[in-house]
XYZ file of C-alpha atoms in Angstrom:
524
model
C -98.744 89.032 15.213
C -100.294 92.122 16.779
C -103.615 91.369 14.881
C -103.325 88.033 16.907
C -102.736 89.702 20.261
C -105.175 92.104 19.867
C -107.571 89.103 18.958
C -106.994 87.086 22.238
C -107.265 90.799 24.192
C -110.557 91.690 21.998
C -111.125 88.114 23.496
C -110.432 87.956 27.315
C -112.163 91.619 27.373
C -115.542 89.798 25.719
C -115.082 87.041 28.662
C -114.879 89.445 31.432
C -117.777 91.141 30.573
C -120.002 87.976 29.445
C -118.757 86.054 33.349
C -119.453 89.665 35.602
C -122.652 89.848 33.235
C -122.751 92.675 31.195
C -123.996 90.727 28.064
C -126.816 88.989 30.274
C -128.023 92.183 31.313
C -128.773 93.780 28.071
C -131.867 93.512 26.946
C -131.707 90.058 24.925
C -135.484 89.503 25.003
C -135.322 92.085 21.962
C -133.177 90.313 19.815
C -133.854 87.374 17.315
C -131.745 84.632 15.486
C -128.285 84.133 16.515
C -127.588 87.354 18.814
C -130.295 86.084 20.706
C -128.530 82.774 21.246
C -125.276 84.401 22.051
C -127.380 86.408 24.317
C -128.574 83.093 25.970
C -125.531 81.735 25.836
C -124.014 84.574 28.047
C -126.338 83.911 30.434
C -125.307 80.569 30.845
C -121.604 81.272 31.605
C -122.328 84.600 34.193
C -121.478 83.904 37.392
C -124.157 83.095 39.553
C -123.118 86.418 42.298
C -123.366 88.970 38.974
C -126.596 88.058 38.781
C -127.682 89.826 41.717
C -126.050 92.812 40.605
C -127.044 95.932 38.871
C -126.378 96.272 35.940
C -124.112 99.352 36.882
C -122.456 97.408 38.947
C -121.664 94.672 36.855
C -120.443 96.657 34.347
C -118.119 99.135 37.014
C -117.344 95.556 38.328
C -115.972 94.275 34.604
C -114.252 97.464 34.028
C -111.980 97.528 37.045
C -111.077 93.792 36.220
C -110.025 95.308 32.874
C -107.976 97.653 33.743
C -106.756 101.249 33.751
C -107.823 101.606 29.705
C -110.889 100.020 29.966
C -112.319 102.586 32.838
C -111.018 105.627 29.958
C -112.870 103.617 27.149
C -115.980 103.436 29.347
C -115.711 107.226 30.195
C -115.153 107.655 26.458
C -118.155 106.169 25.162
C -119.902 107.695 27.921
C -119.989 110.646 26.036
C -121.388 108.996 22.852
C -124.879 107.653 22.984
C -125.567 107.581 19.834
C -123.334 104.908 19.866
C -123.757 102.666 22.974
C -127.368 104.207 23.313
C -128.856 106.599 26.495
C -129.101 104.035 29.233
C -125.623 102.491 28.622
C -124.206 105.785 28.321
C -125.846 106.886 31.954
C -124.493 103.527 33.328
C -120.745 104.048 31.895
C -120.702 107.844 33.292
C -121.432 106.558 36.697
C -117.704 104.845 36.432
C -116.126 105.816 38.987
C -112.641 107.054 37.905
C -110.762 105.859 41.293
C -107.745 103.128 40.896
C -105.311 101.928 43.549
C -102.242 104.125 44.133
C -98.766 103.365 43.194
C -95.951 103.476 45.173
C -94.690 107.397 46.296
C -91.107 106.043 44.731
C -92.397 105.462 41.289
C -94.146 109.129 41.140
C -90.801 110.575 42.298
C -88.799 108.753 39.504
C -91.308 109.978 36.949
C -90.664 113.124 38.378
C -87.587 113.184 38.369
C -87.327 111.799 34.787
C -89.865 114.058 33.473
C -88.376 117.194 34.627
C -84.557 116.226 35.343
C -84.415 117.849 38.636
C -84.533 115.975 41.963
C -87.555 115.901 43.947
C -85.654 117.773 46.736
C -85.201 120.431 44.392
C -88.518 121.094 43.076
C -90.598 120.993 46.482
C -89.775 122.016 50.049
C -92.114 118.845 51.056
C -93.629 115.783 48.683
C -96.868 114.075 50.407
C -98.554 110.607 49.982
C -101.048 110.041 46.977
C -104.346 111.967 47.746
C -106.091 110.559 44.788
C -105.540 108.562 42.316
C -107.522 107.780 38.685
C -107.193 105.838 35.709
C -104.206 107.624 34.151
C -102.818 109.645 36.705
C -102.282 110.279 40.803
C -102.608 113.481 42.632
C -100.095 113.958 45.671
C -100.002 117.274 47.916
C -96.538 118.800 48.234
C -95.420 122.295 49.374
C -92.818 124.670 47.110
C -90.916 127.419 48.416
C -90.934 131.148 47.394
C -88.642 133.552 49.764
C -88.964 131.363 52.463
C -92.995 131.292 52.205
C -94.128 127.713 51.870
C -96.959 127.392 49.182
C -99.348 124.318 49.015
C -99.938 122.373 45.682
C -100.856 120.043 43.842
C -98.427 117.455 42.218
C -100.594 115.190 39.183
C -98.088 112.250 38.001
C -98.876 109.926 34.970
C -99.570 106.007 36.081
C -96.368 104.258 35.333
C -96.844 101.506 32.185
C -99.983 103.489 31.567
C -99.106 104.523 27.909
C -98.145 101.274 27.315
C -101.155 99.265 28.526
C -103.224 101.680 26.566
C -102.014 101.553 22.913
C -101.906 97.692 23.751
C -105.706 97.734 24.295
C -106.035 100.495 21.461
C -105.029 97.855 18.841
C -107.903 95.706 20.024
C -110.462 98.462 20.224
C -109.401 98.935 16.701
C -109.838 95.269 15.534
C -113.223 95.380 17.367
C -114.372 98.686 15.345
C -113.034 97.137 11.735
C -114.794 93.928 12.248
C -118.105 95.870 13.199
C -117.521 98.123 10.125
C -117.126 95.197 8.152
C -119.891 93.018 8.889
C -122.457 94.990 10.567
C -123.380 97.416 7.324
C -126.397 99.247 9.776
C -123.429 100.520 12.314
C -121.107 102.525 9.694
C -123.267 105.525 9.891
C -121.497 105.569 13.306
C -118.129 105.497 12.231
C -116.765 103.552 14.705
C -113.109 103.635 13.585
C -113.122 107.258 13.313
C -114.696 106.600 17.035
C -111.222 104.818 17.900
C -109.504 107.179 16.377
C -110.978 109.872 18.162
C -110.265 107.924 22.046
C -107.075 107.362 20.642
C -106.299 111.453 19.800
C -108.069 112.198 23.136
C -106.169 109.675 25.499
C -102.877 111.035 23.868
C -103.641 114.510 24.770
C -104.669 113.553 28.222
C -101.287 111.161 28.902
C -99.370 114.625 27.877
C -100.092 116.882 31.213
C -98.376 119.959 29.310
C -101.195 119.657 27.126
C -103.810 119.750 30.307
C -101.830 122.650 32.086
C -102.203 124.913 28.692
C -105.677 123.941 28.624
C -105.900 125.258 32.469
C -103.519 129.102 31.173
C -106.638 129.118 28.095
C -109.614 128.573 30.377
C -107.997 130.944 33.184
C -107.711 133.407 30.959
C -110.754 133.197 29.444
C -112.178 133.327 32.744
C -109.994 135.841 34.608
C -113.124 138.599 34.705
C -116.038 135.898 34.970
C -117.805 136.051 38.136
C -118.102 133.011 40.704
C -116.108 130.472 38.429
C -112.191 129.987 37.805
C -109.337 127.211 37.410
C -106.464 126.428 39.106
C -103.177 128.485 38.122
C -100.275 126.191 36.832
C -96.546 125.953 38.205
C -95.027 125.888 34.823
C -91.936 125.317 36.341
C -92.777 122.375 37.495
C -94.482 120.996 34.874
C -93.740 118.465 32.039
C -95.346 115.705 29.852
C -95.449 113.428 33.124
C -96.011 115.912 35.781
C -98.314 118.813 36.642
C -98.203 121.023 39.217
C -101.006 123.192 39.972
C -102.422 125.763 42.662
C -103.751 123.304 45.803
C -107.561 124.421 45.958
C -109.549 124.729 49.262
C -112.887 124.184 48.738
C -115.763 121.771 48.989
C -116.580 119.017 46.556
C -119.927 119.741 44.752
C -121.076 116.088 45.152
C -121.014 116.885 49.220
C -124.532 118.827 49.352
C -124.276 118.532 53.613
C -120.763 119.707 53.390
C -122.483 122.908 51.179
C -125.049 123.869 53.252
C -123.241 123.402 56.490
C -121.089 125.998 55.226
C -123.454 128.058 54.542
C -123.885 128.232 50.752
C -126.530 129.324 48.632
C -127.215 126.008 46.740
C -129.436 128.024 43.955
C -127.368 130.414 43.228
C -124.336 128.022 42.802
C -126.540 125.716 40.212
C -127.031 129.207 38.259
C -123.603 130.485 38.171
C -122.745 126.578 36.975
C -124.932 126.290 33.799
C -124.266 130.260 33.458
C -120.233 129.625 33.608
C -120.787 126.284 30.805
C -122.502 128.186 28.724
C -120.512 130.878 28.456
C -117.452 129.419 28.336
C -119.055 127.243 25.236
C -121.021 130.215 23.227
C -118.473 133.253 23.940
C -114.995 131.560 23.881
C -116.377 128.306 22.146
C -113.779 126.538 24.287
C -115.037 124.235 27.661
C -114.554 121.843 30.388
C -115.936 118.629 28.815
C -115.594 116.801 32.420
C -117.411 118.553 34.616
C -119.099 115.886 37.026
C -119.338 117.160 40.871
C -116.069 115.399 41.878
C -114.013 117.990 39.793
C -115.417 120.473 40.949
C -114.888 122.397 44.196
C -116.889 125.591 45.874
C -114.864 127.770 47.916
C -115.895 129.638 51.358
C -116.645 133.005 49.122
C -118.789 130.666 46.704
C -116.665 130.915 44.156
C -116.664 127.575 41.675
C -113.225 126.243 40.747
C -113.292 123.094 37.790
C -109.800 120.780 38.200
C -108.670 117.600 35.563
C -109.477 119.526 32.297
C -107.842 116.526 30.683
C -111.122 116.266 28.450
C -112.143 119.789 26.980
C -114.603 120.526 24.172
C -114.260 123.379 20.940
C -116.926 124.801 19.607
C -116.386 126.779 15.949
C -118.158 129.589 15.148
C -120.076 127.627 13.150
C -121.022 125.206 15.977
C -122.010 127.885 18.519
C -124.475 129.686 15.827
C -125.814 126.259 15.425
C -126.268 125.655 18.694
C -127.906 129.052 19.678
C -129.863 129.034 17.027
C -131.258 125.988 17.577
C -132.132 127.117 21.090
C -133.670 130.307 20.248
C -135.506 128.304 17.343
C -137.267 126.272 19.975
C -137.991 128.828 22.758
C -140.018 131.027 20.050
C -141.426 127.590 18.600
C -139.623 128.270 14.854
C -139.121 124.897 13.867
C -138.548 125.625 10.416
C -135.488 128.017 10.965
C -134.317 125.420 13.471
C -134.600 123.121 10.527
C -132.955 125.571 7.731
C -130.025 125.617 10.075
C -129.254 121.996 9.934
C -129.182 122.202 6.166
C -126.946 125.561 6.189
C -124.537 124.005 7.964
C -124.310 121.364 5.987
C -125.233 118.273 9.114
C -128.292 117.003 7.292
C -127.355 115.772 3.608
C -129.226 117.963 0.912
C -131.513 115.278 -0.325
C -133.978 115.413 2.492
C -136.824 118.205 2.399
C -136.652 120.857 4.694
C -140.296 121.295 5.576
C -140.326 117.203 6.714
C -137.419 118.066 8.725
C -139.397 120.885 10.213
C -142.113 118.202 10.972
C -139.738 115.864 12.999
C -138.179 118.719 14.948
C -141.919 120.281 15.484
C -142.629 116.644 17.364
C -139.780 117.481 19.657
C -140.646 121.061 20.393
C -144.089 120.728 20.944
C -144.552 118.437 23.998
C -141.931 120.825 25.733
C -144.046 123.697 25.560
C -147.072 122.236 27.299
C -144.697 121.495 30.224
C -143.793 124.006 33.440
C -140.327 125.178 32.721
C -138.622 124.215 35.270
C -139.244 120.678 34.193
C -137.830 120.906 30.536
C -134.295 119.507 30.007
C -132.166 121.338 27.731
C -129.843 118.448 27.526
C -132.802 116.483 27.010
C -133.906 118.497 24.410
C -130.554 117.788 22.328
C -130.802 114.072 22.833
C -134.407 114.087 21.576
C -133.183 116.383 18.592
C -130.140 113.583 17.703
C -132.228 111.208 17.744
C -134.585 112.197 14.909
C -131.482 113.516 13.028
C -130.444 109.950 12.803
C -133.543 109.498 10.533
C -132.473 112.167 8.015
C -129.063 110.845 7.934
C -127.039 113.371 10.108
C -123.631 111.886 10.631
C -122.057 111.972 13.550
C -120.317 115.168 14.792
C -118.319 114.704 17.993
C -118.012 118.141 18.777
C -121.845 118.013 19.247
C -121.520 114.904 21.136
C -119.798 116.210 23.751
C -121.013 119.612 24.208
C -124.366 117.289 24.482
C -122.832 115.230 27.179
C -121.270 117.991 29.124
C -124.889 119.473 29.165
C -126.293 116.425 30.085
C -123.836 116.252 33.171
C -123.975 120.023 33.923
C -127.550 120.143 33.949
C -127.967 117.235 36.202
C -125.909 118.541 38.720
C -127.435 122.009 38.553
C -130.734 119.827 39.722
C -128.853 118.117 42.399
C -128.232 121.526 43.823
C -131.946 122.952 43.158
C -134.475 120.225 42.396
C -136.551 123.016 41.284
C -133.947 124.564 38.902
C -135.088 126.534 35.820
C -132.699 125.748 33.025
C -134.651 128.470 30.345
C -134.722 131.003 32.775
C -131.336 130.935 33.678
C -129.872 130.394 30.361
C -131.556 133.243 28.576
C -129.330 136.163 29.982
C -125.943 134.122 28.504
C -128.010 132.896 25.754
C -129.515 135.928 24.805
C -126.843 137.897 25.297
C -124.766 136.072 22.476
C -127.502 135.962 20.032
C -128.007 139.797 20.459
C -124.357 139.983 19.831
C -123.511 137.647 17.086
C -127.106 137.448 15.394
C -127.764 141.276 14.824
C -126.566 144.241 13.419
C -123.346 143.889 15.880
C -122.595 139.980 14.471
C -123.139 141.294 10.659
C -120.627 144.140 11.574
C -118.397 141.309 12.625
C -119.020 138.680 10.152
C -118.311 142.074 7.458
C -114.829 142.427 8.809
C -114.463 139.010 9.128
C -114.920 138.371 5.080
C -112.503 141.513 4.467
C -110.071 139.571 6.591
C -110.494 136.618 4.438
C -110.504 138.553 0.926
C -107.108 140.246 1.692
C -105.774 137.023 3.017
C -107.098 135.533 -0.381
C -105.826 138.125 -2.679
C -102.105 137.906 -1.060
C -102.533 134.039 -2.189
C -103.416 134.792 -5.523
C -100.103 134.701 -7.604
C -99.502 131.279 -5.287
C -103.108 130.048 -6.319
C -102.595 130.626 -10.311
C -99.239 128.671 -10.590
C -100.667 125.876 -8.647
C -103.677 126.110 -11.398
C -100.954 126.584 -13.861
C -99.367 123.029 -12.913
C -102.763 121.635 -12.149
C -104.085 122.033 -15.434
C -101.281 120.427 -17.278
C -101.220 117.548 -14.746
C -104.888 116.967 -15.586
C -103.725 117.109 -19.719
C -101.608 114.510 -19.380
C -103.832 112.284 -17.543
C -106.352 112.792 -20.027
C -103.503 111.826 -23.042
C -102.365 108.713 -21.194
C -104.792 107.946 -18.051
C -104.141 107.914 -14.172
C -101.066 105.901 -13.793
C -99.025 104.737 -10.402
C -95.284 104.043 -10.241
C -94.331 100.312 -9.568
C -93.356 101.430 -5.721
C -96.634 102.920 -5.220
C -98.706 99.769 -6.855
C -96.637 97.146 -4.976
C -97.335 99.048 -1.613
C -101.340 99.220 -2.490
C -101.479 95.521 -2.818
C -99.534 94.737 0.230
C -101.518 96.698 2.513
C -104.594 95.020 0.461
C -103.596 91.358 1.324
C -102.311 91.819 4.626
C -105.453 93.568 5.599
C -107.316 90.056 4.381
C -104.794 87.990 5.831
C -105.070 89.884 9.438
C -108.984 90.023 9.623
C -109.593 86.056 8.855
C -106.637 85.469 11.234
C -108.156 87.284 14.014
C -111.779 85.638 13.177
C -110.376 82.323 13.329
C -108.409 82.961 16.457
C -111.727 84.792 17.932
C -113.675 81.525 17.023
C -110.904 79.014 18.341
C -110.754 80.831 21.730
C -114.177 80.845 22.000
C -114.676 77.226 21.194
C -111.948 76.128 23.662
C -113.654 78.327 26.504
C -116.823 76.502 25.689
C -114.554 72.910 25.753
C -112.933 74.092 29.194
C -116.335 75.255 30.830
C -118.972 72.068 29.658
């Protein structure tokens, strides 16, 4: 039955979008056969005011009517486009991640719940809602500390919000197995590993423990980086449904008159941004993967401070090399290490030839270096350079995704600040300070001790690793006497989950095709 309510929701969600016109407003013309006469057939049933829309607004429009879960999935895939493509992805970031409050009594009971203390207790004062999002409100409130009142910031989870979500999640599931299933050309994007992904994301955001010791990492990664920080955390305060933070005083980057009338230095703020990103991602290979002007704030001394690191991005050491390598490859025009280090680490399969790689990246890298500098996009660069990946077969890798999307929204409002702004130039001290570090005699040193590391923690696993060889090997014998066999429990559970998989996809088609058909009935 779940399959069947997440059929009808998969349902009513298609409906929303096809009557605020969404559907109409993609571009149909394109398309051939039946999508086209779906695409027509949208048309037909969009309401006549959608039309005059945008087709931002439509879609911000759909969205809201959606629901909570529906503004996070739309954030979500705002950070893929290799999935939804560039200009859907620009229209989905420009969600705007603002709800209706709820009541001041229902925070205080999840409060309360969440921390077992009464409201009374915890804070000298408890304000109104200041803001409020998708999966969570912010409310001001004042604690005490020898009779010195402190101002903070309470964050409390949206009642029911949980719930709604994994509701929705099974139909954003159905939705990704059907496409899996019957559109071959889209399982290069993995779209249920896509799910799965919102789904492992959206649970780490809904815990706000999880958020405040993402705030302790970054602050103390930061603690000694000039011009940037986050806001400390009241751990005392704090719990899976509450977060209380340090209230910050500042100006909202998105308010360029509120900037300048206080006298800030708008260039030098866009520097110390992209300098602070990039640092964060190549040194500590751990960032704030939601850094659009409304999170962050500039305070009287200049200082940048990033709040709601609900979404944050890792970086292995792996990924970083790869990254400033790829860089580096591109300022100095060597497309064929750039290439080589796709194929060392392992993103393009082994099949394809390194020199036509080197070709397809060369296309990218040449057109930039005929341009002034400070109109070359580095996050442009990256989408150019996934874009040809996708025709050597590079899967998708979500930690590049988002790095790429966090650079995409960094960079643009670096340029908000400074029209004029000169990404190169103002990466290459952060830039080229890592690769001096980590690429040279000072990175071999460290990759050297590294391996050591790695052999002693292998040879202290050795009598472990020869038993499980030991037990291995005679497994392996026995298959090869009497073949791979299952026990009755184990076959019988295999060909369950084998029918009821076939059982729950044609029920949900058929229920799809009957709600759609009755619609049509209803509407004529």
């Amino acid at each position: 039955m779940s399959t069947v309510s997440a059929g009808f929701r998969l349902v009513r969600a298609g409906w929303v979008l096809v009557r605020e016109g969404v559907v109409a407003a993609l571009p149909g013309e394109e398309l051939s056969g039946l999508p086209k006469f779906g695409w027509r057939l949208a048309r037909l049933f969009t309401r006549r005011r959608a039309l005059a829309y945008e087709r931002s607004d439509r879609l911000a429009k759909a969205v809201v009517r959606l629901g909570p879960s529906y503004v996070k999935l739309g954030q979500f895939l705002a950070t893929r486009p290799d999935v939804v493509g560039n200009d859907m992805a620009l229209d989905l970031a420009m969600l705007q991640d603002k709800m209706h409050t709820f009541p001041k009594a229902e925070a205080i009971a999840a409060i309360e719940a969440s921390l077992g203390r009464k409201v009374g207790d915890l804070y000298a004062q408890f304000g109104d809602p200041v803001a409020a999002a998708s999966i969570a409100q912010v409310h001001a409130a004042d604690t005490m500390h020898d009779g010195v009142a402190t101002k903070v910031a309470v964050k409390v989870i949206r009642p029911g919000v949980r719930r709604r979500f994994f509701q929705d999640l099974e139909s954003y599931f159905l939705a990704a197995r059907l496409q899996e299933k019957y559109i071959p050309s889209s399982r290069r994007l993995r779209p249920v590993e896509v799910t799965e992904t919102l789904a492992q994301t959206t649970k780490i955001e809904m815990d706000l423990r999880l958020e405040a010791a993402a705030l302790s990492e970054l602050g103390e990664n930061t603690k000694d980086d000039p011009g940037f920080r986050v806001p400390s955390v009241d751990w005392e305060r704090t719990g899976r449904d509450v977060l209380t933070m340090e209230w910050v005083d500042g100006v909202k980057m998105n308010d360029i008159a509120g900037l300048e009338a206080d006298g800030h230095d708008l260039k030098a703020i866009a520097a110390n941004l992209i300098q602070s990103f990039l640092r964060h991602t190549l040194r500590d290979g751990f960032f704030h993967a939601d850094m659009h002007p409304g999170n962050l704030f500039v305070e009287a001394n200049g200082t940048i401070v990033a709040v709601d690191l609900g979404i944050a991005g890792r970086l292995g050491k792996k990924e970083r090399r790869f990254l400033a390598e790829i860089l580096y490859g591109f300022i100095t025009r060597d497309y064929l290490r750039v290439a080589e280090v796709h194929f060392e680490a392992g993103y393009v399969p082994r099949q394809h030839n390194v020199a036509a790689f080197a070709q397809a990246i060369r296309a990218i890298g040449e057109p930039i270096h005929g341009q002034p500098a400070e109109t070359i996009s580095m996050a442009k660069l990256l989408t150019l350079l996934f874009e040809v990946t996708e025709l050597f077969d590079m899967a998708t890798r979500p930690e590049l995704i988002l790095l790429q999307k966090t650079m995409v929204v960094v960079e643009g409002v670096a340029r908000t600040l400074d029209p004029a702004f000169n990404m190169w130039k103002t990466a290459e001290p952060v830039v080229g300070g890592w690769i001096a570090g980590n690429l040279g005699p000072r990175g071999m040193m460290i990759d050297a001790r590294d391996g050591a590391r790695a052999l002693l923690t292998l040879a202290r696993q050795v009598p472990e690793l020869a038993a499980r060889t030991d037990r291995l090997s005679r497994e392996i014998d026995l298959m090869a006497e009497h073949g791979l066999r299952f026990d009755e429990t184990t076959a019988r559970a295999i060909g369950k989950a084998e029918a009821r998989y076939s059982r729950s996809g044609r029920l949900a088609l058929w229920v799809i095709a009957l709600t759609l058909v009755y619609i049509a009935w209803k509407i004529i």
